[in-house]
């Protein structure tokens, strides 16, 4: 039998008030007599023909289960929802989506993690000390004299294997479904550059593997020294091996280049 909408319910109520019987109203509205009977009983009890508010699907997890799910993922941030759904101790089986819903209610959502270096307590302490030492520096008196430098490699085709494809069964090797990647990354180029508050170096292409000799002869001497014409200039570089090699440090000492101390693994 079709379900009565609000207009039809009001129509049926009008038929009752006009003296029509329940069986006659049901026949004319093409519904069962029990539907009309329940409608009339609801109106007599509540004074309305609208449906009562529904509570919805009962929640499958208890507050204790919700706390367990939240605490488990706070202790181990890389724990998967499907693993939690299978390992709830002494509790009913729930789906991975239910775990995700409870985590979302607790403000925990799935994200791609930041990929950083492995840091020991010594590394963290060195970072904190560096921040405390240089936290009072200002652009006018300090940072405008710092020359920041780094190398970067630009790939012609970077392939991170994170793309997805929508395909049918047995289309794994279909030409439209194959993610083609050139061998060896497709080639690339490494460059070095430096900037300060008011100046910048040329973009220097690094030929071959960068070692201390090439770093000194092809980068520092022809490109860095001209940037240090400003008295009080401070050179910043990371702790890559060509940067901290004895040959490089002797060159910087010979030309009285002040360097900004840089914590390891930074």
Coordinates of C-alpha atoms in Angstrom, one line a residue:
X1 CA 0.0 0.0 0.0
X2 CA 1.3 3.5 -0.7
X3 CA 2.3 5.7 2.2
X4 CA 0.1 8.7 2.9
X5 CA 1.7 12.1 2.6
X6 CA 0.7 15.0 4.7
X7 CA -1.9 16.3 2.3
X8 CA -3.6 12.9 2.1
X9 CA -3.6 12.6 5.9
X10 CA -5.4 15.9 6.2
X11 CA -7.8 14.7 3.5
X12 CA -8.5 11.5 5.5
X13 CA -9.1 13.5 8.6
X14 CA -11.6 15.7 6.8
X15 CA -13.5 12.6 5.7
X16 CA -13.8 11.5 9.3
X17 CA -15.1 14.8 10.4
X18 CA -17.6 14.7 7.6
X19 CA -19.0 11.4 8.9
X20 CA -17.3 9.0 6.5
X21 CA -16.4 5.6 7.9
X22 CA -12.8 4.3 8.1
X23 CA -13.5 1.5 5.6
X24 CA -15.0 4.0 3.1
X25 CA -12.1 6.4 3.5
X26 CA -9.6 3.6 3.0
X27 CA -11.3 2.4 -0.1
X28 CA -11.5 5.9 -1.7
X29 CA -7.8 6.6 -0.8
X30 CA -6.6 3.2 -1.9
X31 CA -5.0 2.2 1.4
X32 CA -5.7 -0.4 4.0
X33 CA -8.2 0.2 6.8
X34 CA -5.4 -0.3 9.4
X35 CA -3.6 2.7 7.9
X36 CA -6.6 4.9 8.4
X37 CA -7.3 3.4 11.8
X38 CA -3.7 4.2 13.0
X39 CA -4.0 7.7 11.5
X40 CA -7.2 8.4 13.4
X41 CA -5.8 7.0 16.7
X42 CA -2.7 9.2 16.4
X43 CA -4.8 12.3 15.9
X44 CA -6.9 11.5 18.9
X45 CA -3.8 11.0 21.1
X46 CA -1.5 13.8 19.9
X47 CA -3.8 16.2 18.0
X48 CA -1.6 15.9 14.9
X49 CA -1.3 13.7 11.9
X50 CA 2.5 14.1 11.4
X51 CA 4.9 11.2 12.2
X52 CA 6.5 11.0 15.6
X53 CA 10.2 12.0 15.7
X54 CA 12.3 8.9 15.0
X55 CA 15.4 8.0 17.0
X56 CA 17.3 6.7 14.0
X57 CA 19.5 3.7 13.9
X58 CA 20.7 2.6 17.3
X59 CA 24.4 3.4 18.0
X60 CA 26.4 0.1 17.9
X61 CA 29.2 1.3 20.1
X62 CA 29.0 2.1 23.8
X63 CA 30.7 5.2 25.4
X64 CA 33.4 2.8 26.8
X65 CA 34.1 1.5 23.3
X66 CA 34.3 5.0 22.0
X67 CA 36.9 5.9 24.6
X68 CA 38.9 2.8 23.8
X69 CA 38.9 3.6 20.1
X70 CA 40.0 7.2 20.8
X71 CA 42.7 6.3 23.3
X72 CA 44.1 3.5 21.1
X73 CA 44.6 5.9 18.2
X74 CA 46.0 8.6 20.4
X75 CA 48.7 6.2 21.7
X76 CA 49.5 4.9 18.2
X77 CA 48.8 7.5 15.5
X78 CA 49.6 5.1 12.7
X79 CA 47.1 2.4 13.8
X80 CA 44.6 1.7 11.0
X81 CA 40.8 1.7 11.6
X82 CA 40.4 -1.8 10.2
X83 CA 43.0 -3.1 12.7
X84 CA 41.1 -1.5 15.6
X85 CA 37.8 -2.9 14.4
X86 CA 39.3 -6.5 14.5
X87 CA 41.1 -6.2 17.9
X88 CA 38.5 -4.6 20.2
X89 CA 39.0 -6.9 23.3
X90 CA 35.9 -8.6 24.6
X91 CA 33.6 -6.4 22.5
X92 CA 31.2 -6.9 19.6
X93 CA 32.6 -6.8 16.0
X94 CA 32.3 -3.5 14.3
X95 CA 33.3 -2.3 10.9
X96 CA 36.3 -0.1 10.0
X97 CA 34.0 2.7 8.9
X98 CA 32.4 2.7 12.4
X99 CA 35.9 3.2 13.9
X100 CA 36.5 6.1 11.4
X101 CA 33.2 7.7 12.4
X102 CA 34.1 7.5 16.1
X103 CA 37.5 9.0 15.4
X104 CA 36.0 11.8 13.3
X105 CA 33.6 12.5 16.3
X106 CA 36.7 12.8 18.5
X107 CA 38.4 15.3 16.0
X108 CA 40.8 12.7 14.6
X109 CA 40.9 12.5 10.8
X110 CA 43.2 10.6 8.4
X111 CA 45.9 12.7 6.7
X112 CA 49.1 12.0 4.8
X113 CA 51.9 12.1 7.4
X114 CA 54.7 14.6 7.2
X115 CA 57.9 12.7 6.3
X116 CA 60.7 14.0 8.4
X117 CA 64.2 12.8 9.5
X118 CA 64.7 10.6 12.4
X119 CA 65.4 12.9 15.4
X120 CA 67.1 11.9 18.6
X121 CA 66.8 13.8 21.9
X122 CA 70.2 15.4 21.1
X123 CA 68.9 16.6 17.7
X124 CA 65.8 18.1 19.4
X125 CA 67.9 19.8 22.1
X126 CA 70.2 21.3 19.4
X127 CA 67.2 22.6 17.5
X128 CA 65.7 24.2 20.6
X129 CA 69.0 25.8 21.6
X130 CA 69.3 27.2 18.1
X131 CA 65.9 28.7 18.3
X132 CA 66.6 30.2 21.7
X133 CA 69.9 31.7 20.5
X134 CA 68.4 33.3 17.4
X135 CA 64.9 34.0 18.5
X136 CA 65.7 37.6 19.4
X137 CA 67.2 38.4 16.0
X138 CA 65.5 41.0 13.9
X139 CA 65.4 41.7 10.2
X140 CA 66.9 45.2 10.5
X141 CA 69.9 44.2 12.7
X142 CA 70.5 40.5 11.9
X143 CA 68.5 38.6 9.3
X144 CA 69.0 41.1 6.5
X145 CA 72.7 40.2 6.5
X146 CA 72.2 36.4 6.2
X147 CA 72.7 34.8 2.8
X148 CA 70.6 31.6 2.6
X149 CA 71.7 28.9 0.2
X150 CA 70.8 25.4 -0.9
X151 CA 70.8 22.9 -3.8
X152 CA 67.7 21.5 -5.4
X153 CA 67.2 18.8 -8.0
X154 CA 64.5 19.3 -10.6
X155 CA 63.2 16.1 -12.3
X156 CA 61.8 16.0 -15.8
X157 CA 59.2 13.4 -14.6
X158 CA 58.6 12.8 -11.0
X159 CA 56.7 9.6 -10.3
X160 CA 55.6 9.0 -6.7
X161 CA 53.4 5.9 -7.3
X162 CA 50.4 7.5 -5.6
X163 CA 48.1 7.9 -8.6
X164 CA 45.0 5.8 -8.9
X165 CA 43.1 4.6 -11.9
X166 CA 39.5 3.7 -12.3
X167 CA 39.2 0.5 -14.4
X168 CA 37.1 -2.6 -14.9
X169 CA 38.0 -6.2 -14.1
X170 CA 40.6 -7.6 -16.5
X171 CA 41.7 -4.1 -17.6
X172 CA 44.9 -4.0 -15.5
X173 CA 47.2 -4.0 -18.6
X174 CA 44.9 -2.0 -20.9
X175 CA 46.9 0.9 -22.5
X176 CA 44.5 3.5 -21.0
X177 CA 45.0 2.1 -17.5
X178 CA 48.8 1.7 -17.4
X179 CA 50.6 4.5 -15.6
X180 CA 53.7 4.9 -17.7
X181 CA 56.9 6.1 -16.0
X182 CA 60.1 6.7 -17.8
X183 CA 63.2 4.7 -16.7
X184 CA 65.5 6.3 -14.1
X185 CA 63.0 9.1 -13.4
X186 CA 63.4 10.6 -16.8
X187 CA 66.5 12.6 -16.0
X188 CA 66.9 15.9 -14.1
X189 CA 69.2 18.7 -13.2
X190 CA 70.7 20.0 -9.9
X191 CA 71.1 23.7 -9.3
X192 CA 72.5 25.9 -6.5
X193 CA 71.2 29.3 -5.5
X194 CA 71.5 31.8 -2.7
X195 CA 69.4 34.8 -1.6
X196 CA 69.6 37.5 1.0
X197 CA 67.2 40.3 2.0
X198 CA 68.4 42.5 -0.9
X199 CA 70.5 40.3 -3.2
X200 CA 70.4 37.0 -5.0
X201 CA 73.0 34.8 -6.8
X202 CA 72.8 33.4 -10.2
X203 CA 71.2 29.9 -10.6
X204 CA 74.2 27.7 -10.9
X205 CA 73.9 24.3 -12.6
X206 CA 75.8 21.5 -10.8
X207 CA 77.5 19.2 -13.3
X208 CA 77.9 15.7 -12.1
X209 CA 78.0 14.7 -8.5
X210 CA 78.6 17.6 -6.1
X211 CA 81.7 17.2 -4.0
X212 CA 83.8 19.6 -1.9
X213 CA 86.1 20.5 -4.8
X214 CA 83.3 21.3 -7.2
X215 CA 81.5 23.1 -4.4
X216 CA 84.4 25.4 -3.8
X217 CA 85.6 25.9 -7.4
X218 CA 82.3 26.2 -9.2
X219 CA 80.0 27.7 -6.6
X220 CA 81.6 29.4 -3.5
X221 CA 84.5 31.2 -5.2
X222 CA 82.8 32.6 -8.3
X223 CA 79.3 33.1 -6.9
X224 CA 79.3 33.4 -3.1
X225 CA 82.2 35.7 -2.5
X226 CA 80.7 38.5 -4.6
X227 CA 77.6 38.4 -2.5
X228 CA 79.7 38.9 0.7
X229 CA 80.8 42.3 -0.3
X230 CA 78.5 43.7 2.4
X231 CA 80.4 43.9 5.7
X232 CA 78.9 41.7 8.3
X233 CA 77.4 39.2 5.9
X234 CA 76.7 35.8 7.3
X235 CA 76.5 32.7 5.1
X236 CA 74.0 29.9 5.7
X237 CA 74.3 26.4 4.4
X238 CA 73.1 23.0 5.6
X239 CA 75.2 20.1 6.8
X240 CA 75.5 18.2 3.5
X241 CA 78.9 16.5 3.2
X242 CA 80.3 18.8 0.5
X243 CA 79.4 21.8 2.8
X244 CA 81.2 20.5 5.9
X245 CA 84.2 18.9 4.3
X246 CA 87.6 20.1 5.5
X247 CA 88.3 21.6 2.0
X248 CA 85.2 23.7 2.2
X249 CA 85.7 24.9 5.8
X250 CA 89.4 25.8 5.0
X251 CA 88.2 27.9 2.1
X252 CA 85.6 29.7 4.2
X253 CA 88.2 30.4 6.9
X254 CA 90.7 31.6 4.4
X255 CA 88.3 34.3 3.1
X256 CA 86.9 35.1 6.6
X257 CA 83.4 34.0 5.8
X258 CA 81.1 34.1 8.8
X259 CA 78.8 31.1 8.8
X260 CA 75.5 30.6 10.5
X261 CA 75.6 27.6 12.8
X262 CA 73.2 25.0 11.6
X263 CA 71.9 22.1 13.8
X264 CA 72.4 18.6 12.4
X265 CA 69.3 16.8 10.8
X266 CA 67.7 20.2 10.1

